[in-house]
C-alpha atoms as one frame of an Amber mdcrd trajectory, in Angstrom:
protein
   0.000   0.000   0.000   3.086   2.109  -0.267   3.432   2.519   3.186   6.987
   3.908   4.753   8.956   1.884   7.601   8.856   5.520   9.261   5.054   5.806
   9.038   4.708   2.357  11.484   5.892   3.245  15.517   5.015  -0.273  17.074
   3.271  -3.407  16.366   1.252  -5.591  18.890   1.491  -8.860  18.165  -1.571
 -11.609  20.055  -0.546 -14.794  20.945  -3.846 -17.010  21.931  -2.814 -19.458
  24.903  -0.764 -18.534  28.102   2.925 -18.775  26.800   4.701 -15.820  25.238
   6.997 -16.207  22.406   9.317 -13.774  20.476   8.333 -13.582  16.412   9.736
 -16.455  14.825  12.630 -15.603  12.155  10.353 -15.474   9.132   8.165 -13.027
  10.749  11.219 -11.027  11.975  12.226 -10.226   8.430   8.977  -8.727   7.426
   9.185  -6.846  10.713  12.833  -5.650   9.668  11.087  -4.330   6.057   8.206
  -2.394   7.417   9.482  -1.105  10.460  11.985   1.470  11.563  14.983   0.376
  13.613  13.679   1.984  16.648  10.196   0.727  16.543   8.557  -1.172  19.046
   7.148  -4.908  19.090   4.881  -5.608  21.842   4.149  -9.322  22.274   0.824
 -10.470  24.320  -1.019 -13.874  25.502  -4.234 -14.671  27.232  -1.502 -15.021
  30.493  -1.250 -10.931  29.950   2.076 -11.371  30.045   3.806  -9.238  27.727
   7.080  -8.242  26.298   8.512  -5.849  24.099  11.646  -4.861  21.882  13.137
  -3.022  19.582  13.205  -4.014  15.743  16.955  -3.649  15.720  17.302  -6.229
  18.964  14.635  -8.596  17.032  17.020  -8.845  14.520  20.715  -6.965  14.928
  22.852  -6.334  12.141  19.682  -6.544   9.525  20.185  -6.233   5.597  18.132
  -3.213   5.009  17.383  -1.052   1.651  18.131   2.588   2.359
């Protein structure tokens, strides 16, 4: 939709059950194309629990396009 990685500032991300998991590596990729470095990626379960990070500690030393 021609959307910018600077026009995103987080994601949530819903995990149904009661454990928490970080995004797998497939899903860490598209995260690395869409979102800035600095965003944040808030993960969630039915627990509550939650946990976030930044893109860049998802996935350090990324390929990105300028």
């Amino acid at each position: 939709q021609g959307k910018q990685a600077t026009e995103f500032d987080s994601l949530l991300i819903y995990m149904p059950g009661e454990t928490l998991y970080s995004p797998c590596g497939a899903c860490r990729q598209v995260i690395v194309e869409f979102f800035a470095p600095d965003a944040e990626i808030i993960a969630t379960c039915d627990s509550e629990s939650s946990q976030s990070w930044r893109v860049d500690e998802l996935l350090p030393g990324a390929f990105s396009m300028p």
